[in-house]
Amino acid sequence: METQKNDETDEALDGLFVTFTHAVLPRLDQWITAGELWADYYLRGDFEENAYYRKMEQIPAFGGLLQKHLSDLLAMEETQHCVEKHIQAGVLPVSTNGTDEAMQQAVLHLIIPLAESCKQLHSLSLANLTDDQMLEQYHHCRVAWEDADSHFTITFPLINFSSDMLQSWQLGTRLFLAPLTSSDKTTLWNDDVKIFTFSTPPLDATTFMQLTWKLVGTFSAPKKEDASDMGNTRQEALDELGDTMNAMHLLKGGDVGSPAIYQKRLEPVLWEGTRMCYPLNQVRQFPSPFSTYELHESDIAPLQALVKVLQQVRSAQSRGVSALYGDLSVGLRRFNQSYERRIPEDQIIDLTIALESTLLADRNEELTYRLAVRGAALLADAEIPWEPRKSRALLTTMYDVRSRIVHGGLQLSDKDNLKKIRNLGMQSKDFLQQCEQIVRDVLKAYVQRRIRGQSVRQVNEDLEAHIMDGLGAQMSSTDVSQ
């Protein structure tokens, strides 16, 4: 009985929608004849294996025209009846309180399948529209209206990547590794430029043409949180991309990157919002073409295992923390950054910091002590001397903060670092200035000692001797007093 009742309701709503469209189409035809319909222009792209073609095309803005005449539509009896019955049936994602705002939102939803039907026409002759065509779009929208979530396909093209595989593989929770065919490129390009007609495409056509693989997945967000920027959903996609790219770098050598993001909402809307253009901070965007990343089918199982572990590590962290992978964050970040360096010495620094953040994570007390005491001894005899207790405290805090940044993945603004800075009697902005000044004075002291013919090593030997002499004098003084 319940199924029969639902079928009767659906059939009644179908009839109401058809009646609504039959009443609207003559009005729409009048507005078009009056010259009110405008077009959105876009640069269409068609991709082949080693070529692409572009031409300017246009899309009639049926949805925009209907939205412009929203008040006229609301005044129609057929519109009011259709809206009321749809709200009563609970099939539209709008409030059921019957307010003017709810009525307007309902009409905006109902004109979407009508506008989508008009887009399928090859001319502006609305007489060619059939009820079946409009109901097909209406049923597609009905499914989306009754879904609590909005769904998006997010695609990350891979650059500097090659594989002899012929099929797709799931790597993470949502992302699949899949071939990027010429047809895929044509669809991705045109779906993007049709919506974001006034902004630069995520990739230039020449680069896009050369890519052959992608990471692609479907992500969802509750409609009650569905804002124009889709921040949470997009960050979720970026985090999983980071897991996958980290896993690829850990698996084997080769410099793979992901230079762009393509998104597509899986339900038609009147207005999409902003393009997903978040910076890919955790991902190599344009790697060196001389170090191609090659992946084979035998690599898939260990790659999937690495992605799984990284996702588990990331999921175990508190929401909103800057260290995505806990105590592995710095090591992973520095390892990835080493791919970006063009100077070998910079690569060594990144790689040694990555090692230090793991192998020496529990061995920083002696390093901190030695740096602080040597610095205090050096600056006590500088051109503009520092009070030893002050310089030692600053250097100790400076190196401690550096260690927390390097080994713990913390930022300067994290509360533990701010507490240490406040213990010096200063704010974070003053701390940065004081760090700059003390480093300047230390370097200046070494330069001045070099004029005297001393190397850095010789200066340090003198400092050690001075420190030991001071300890000896202190012990002698203690013995005498006893």
Coordinates of C-alpha atoms in Angstrom, one line a residue, residues 183-434:
S183 CA 37.7 12.1 -24.1
D184 CA 38.2 12.7 -20.4
K185 CA 40.3 15.8 -21.2
T186 CA 37.6 17.2 -23.5
T187 CA 34.9 16.6 -20.9
L188 CA 37.0 18.1 -18.0
W189 CA 38.0 21.1 -20.0
N190 CA 34.5 22.0 -21.2
D191 CA 32.7 21.3 -18.0
D192 CA 35.1 23.7 -16.3
V193 CA 35.0 26.6 -18.9
K194 CA 31.3 26.5 -19.3
I195 CA 30.9 27.3 -15.6
F196 CA 33.9 29.5 -14.9
T197 CA 33.8 31.5 -18.2
F198 CA 35.6 34.6 -16.9
S199 CA 38.6 32.9 -15.2
T200 CA 41.8 31.2 -16.5
P201 CA 41.5 27.4 -16.8
P202 CA 43.3 25.3 -14.2
L203 CA 45.8 24.2 -16.8
D204 CA 46.9 25.5 -20.2
A205 CA 45.7 23.4 -23.1
T206 CA 49.3 22.4 -24.2
T207 CA 50.2 21.0 -20.8
F208 CA 46.8 19.3 -20.4
M209 CA 47.1 17.6 -23.8
Q210 CA 50.3 15.8 -22.7
L211 CA 49.0 14.3 -19.5
T212 CA 47.8 10.6 -19.5
W213 CA 46.9 9.7 -15.9
K214 CA 44.8 11.2 -13.2
L215 CA 43.6 10.7 -9.6
V216 CA 39.8 11.0 -9.4
G217 CA 37.2 10.5 -6.7
T218 CA 33.7 11.4 -5.6
F219 CA 33.4 13.5 -2.5
S220 CA 30.2 14.4 -0.6
A221 CA 29.1 17.2 1.7
P222 CA 25.9 17.6 3.7
K223 CA 23.7 20.2 2.0
K224 CA 23.1 22.0 5.3
E225 CA 26.8 22.8 5.2
D226 CA 27.0 23.3 1.5
A227 CA 28.5 26.8 1.1
S228 CA 29.9 28.2 -2.1
D229 CA 33.5 27.5 -1.2
M230 CA 32.9 23.9 -0.1
G231 CA 35.8 24.3 2.2
N232 CA 35.5 21.0 4.2
T233 CA 34.9 18.8 1.2
R234 CA 37.8 20.4 -0.8
Q235 CA 40.2 20.1 2.1
E236 CA 39.2 16.4 2.5
A237 CA 40.1 15.9 -1.2
L238 CA 43.4 17.8 -0.8
D239 CA 44.3 15.8 2.3
E240 CA 43.8 12.5 0.4
L241 CA 45.8 13.8 -2.5
G242 CA 48.6 14.5 0.0
D243 CA 48.4 11.0 1.4
T244 CA 48.7 9.5 -2.1
M245 CA 51.5 11.7 -3.3
N246 CA 53.5 11.1 -0.1
A247 CA 53.0 7.4 -0.6
M248 CA 54.2 7.6 -4.2
H249 CA 57.4 9.4 -3.1
L250 CA 58.0 6.9 -0.3
L251 CA 57.5 4.0 -2.6
K252 CA 60.1 4.7 -5.2
G253 CA 62.1 7.4 -7.0
G254 CA 60.8 9.7 -9.6
D255 CA 59.3 13.2 -9.5
V256 CA 55.5 13.1 -9.9
G257 CA 53.3 16.1 -9.5
S258 CA 49.7 17.2 -9.6
P259 CA 49.4 20.7 -11.1
A260 CA 45.7 21.4 -11.1
I261 CA 42.2 20.6 -9.6
Y262 CA 39.0 20.0 -11.6
Q263 CA 35.7 19.8 -9.8
K264 CA 32.2 18.9 -11.1
R265 CA 29.0 18.9 -9.1
L266 CA 26.9 15.9 -10.0
E267 CA 23.6 17.8 -9.9
P268 CA 22.6 20.8 -12.0
V269 CA 22.5 24.2 -10.2
L270 CA 21.8 27.7 -11.3
W271 CA 25.0 29.0 -9.8
E272 CA 28.1 26.9 -9.0
G273 CA 30.1 29.3 -6.8
T274 CA 33.9 29.5 -6.9
R275 CA 36.3 27.2 -8.6
M276 CA 38.3 24.9 -6.5
C277 CA 41.7 26.6 -6.7
Y278 CA 43.3 25.9 -3.3
P279 CA 47.1 26.0 -3.3
L280 CA 48.5 22.5 -3.5
N281 CA 51.0 23.1 -0.7
Q282 CA 51.7 19.5 0.1
V283 CA 52.0 18.4 -3.5
R284 CA 54.7 18.9 -6.2
Q285 CA 53.0 20.8 -8.9
F286 CA 55.5 21.1 -11.8
P287 CA 58.3 18.5 -11.3
S288 CA 61.5 18.1 -13.3
P289 CA 60.8 16.4 -16.7
F290 CA 64.1 14.6 -16.4
S291 CA 62.9 12.3 -13.6
T292 CA 59.7 10.6 -14.7
Y293 CA 57.8 8.6 -12.1
E294 CA 57.0 5.1 -13.5
L295 CA 54.4 2.9 -11.8
H296 CA 53.7 -0.7 -12.7
E297 CA 51.0 -3.1 -11.6
S298 CA 53.4 -4.8 -9.3
D299 CA 53.7 -1.4 -7.4
I300 CA 50.0 -1.1 -6.7
A301 CA 49.7 -3.3 -3.6
P302 CA 52.6 -1.7 -1.7
L303 CA 51.4 1.8 -2.8
Q304 CA 47.9 1.0 -1.5
A305 CA 49.4 -0.1 1.8
L306 CA 51.4 3.1 2.2
V307 CA 48.4 5.3 1.4
K308 CA 46.4 3.4 4.0
V309 CA 49.0 3.8 6.7
L310 CA 49.3 7.6 6.0
Q311 CA 45.6 8.0 6.1
Q312 CA 45.5 6.3 9.5
V313 CA 48.3 8.4 10.8
R314 CA 46.5 11.6 9.6
S315 CA 43.1 10.5 10.9
A316 CA 44.6 10.0 14.3
Q317 CA 45.6 13.6 14.6
S318 CA 43.3 16.2 16.3
R319 CA 41.2 18.1 13.8
G320 CA 42.6 21.5 12.7
V321 CA 46.2 20.9 13.8
S322 CA 49.0 22.0 11.5
A323 CA 51.0 18.8 11.8
L324 CA 48.9 16.5 9.6
Y325 CA 51.0 13.4 10.2
G326 CA 52.0 14.1 13.8
D327 CA 55.7 13.5 14.6
L328 CA 56.2 12.4 11.0
S329 CA 55.0 15.7 9.5
V330 CA 58.3 17.4 9.3
G331 CA 60.2 14.4 7.9
L332 CA 57.6 14.0 5.2
R333 CA 57.4 17.7 4.4
R334 CA 61.2 18.1 4.2
F335 CA 61.6 15.0 2.1
N336 CA 59.0 16.3 -0.4
Q337 CA 60.6 19.7 -0.4
S338 CA 63.9 18.2 -1.4
Y339 CA 62.4 17.4 -4.7
E340 CA 61.9 21.1 -5.4
R341 CA 65.4 22.2 -4.6
R342 CA 67.6 23.2 -7.5
I343 CA 70.8 23.6 -5.5
P344 CA 72.3 20.3 -4.2
E345 CA 73.2 21.9 -0.8
D346 CA 69.6 22.8 -0.3
Q347 CA 68.6 19.2 -1.0
I348 CA 71.1 18.0 1.6
I349 CA 69.7 20.4 4.2
D350 CA 66.2 19.2 3.6
L351 CA 67.2 15.6 3.7
T352 CA 69.3 15.9 6.8
I353 CA 66.5 17.8 8.6
A354 CA 64.1 15.0 7.6
L355 CA 66.6 12.5 9.2
E356 CA 67.1 14.8 12.2
S357 CA 63.4 15.1 12.8
T358 CA 63.1 11.3 13.1
L359 CA 66.5 9.8 14.1
L360 CA 67.4 12.6 16.5
A361 CA 63.9 13.5 17.7
D362 CA 64.8 12.6 21.3
R363 CA 68.3 14.0 21.3
N364 CA 68.3 17.8 21.3
E365 CA 69.2 18.8 24.9
E366 CA 72.9 18.7 24.4
L367 CA 72.7 20.5 21.1
T368 CA 70.6 23.3 22.6
Y369 CA 72.9 23.7 25.5
R370 CA 76.1 23.8 23.4
L371 CA 74.6 26.4 21.0
A372 CA 73.3 28.6 23.7
V373 CA 76.5 28.6 25.9
R374 CA 78.8 29.2 22.9
G375 CA 76.6 32.0 21.6
A376 CA 76.5 33.7 25.0
A377 CA 80.3 33.4 25.4
L378 CA 80.8 34.8 21.9
L379 CA 78.4 37.7 22.3
A380 CA 79.8 38.7 25.7
D381 CA 82.9 39.9 24.0
A382 CA 81.2 41.3 20.8
E383 CA 81.5 44.8 19.5
I384 CA 78.2 45.6 21.1
P385 CA 78.2 43.0 23.9
W386 CA 75.1 41.1 25.1
E387 CA 74.4 40.3 28.7
P388 CA 75.2 36.6 28.9
R389 CA 72.1 35.5 30.7
K390 CA 69.9 37.3 28.2
S391 CA 71.6 36.0 25.1
R392 CA 71.7 32.5 26.4
A393 CA 68.0 32.6 27.2
L394 CA 67.2 33.9 23.8
L395 CA 69.3 31.4 22.0
T396 CA 68.0 28.5 24.1
T397 CA 64.4 29.6 23.3
M398 CA 65.2 30.2 19.6
Y399 CA 66.7 26.7 19.1
D400 CA 63.9 25.1 21.2
V401 CA 61.3 26.8 19.0
R402 CA 63.2 25.7 15.9
S403 CA 63.3 22.2 17.2
R404 CA 59.6 22.2 17.8
I405 CA 59.0 23.5 14.3
V406 CA 61.4 21.0 12.7
H407 CA 60.8 18.0 14.9
G408 CA 57.2 18.5 16.1
G409 CA 55.6 20.2 13.0
L410 CA 54.5 23.1 15.1
Q411 CA 54.1 26.7 13.9
L412 CA 55.4 29.8 15.6
S413 CA 51.8 30.7 16.6
D414 CA 51.2 27.4 18.5
K415 CA 50.5 27.9 22.2
D416 CA 53.6 26.0 23.4
N417 CA 55.9 28.3 21.4
L418 CA 54.1 31.4 22.4
K419 CA 54.4 30.4 26.0
K420 CA 58.2 30.1 25.7
I421 CA 58.4 33.4 23.9
R422 CA 56.3 35.2 26.6
N423 CA 58.7 33.7 29.3
L424 CA 61.4 35.9 27.7
G425 CA 59.2 38.9 28.3
M426 CA 58.3 39.6 24.6
Q427 CA 55.7 39.1 22.0
S428 CA 56.1 36.9 18.9
K429 CA 56.8 39.9 16.6
D430 CA 59.5 41.1 18.9
F431 CA 60.9 37.6 19.2
L432 CA 61.4 37.4 15.4
Q433 CA 63.2 40.7 15.4
Q434 CA 65.4 39.7 18.3

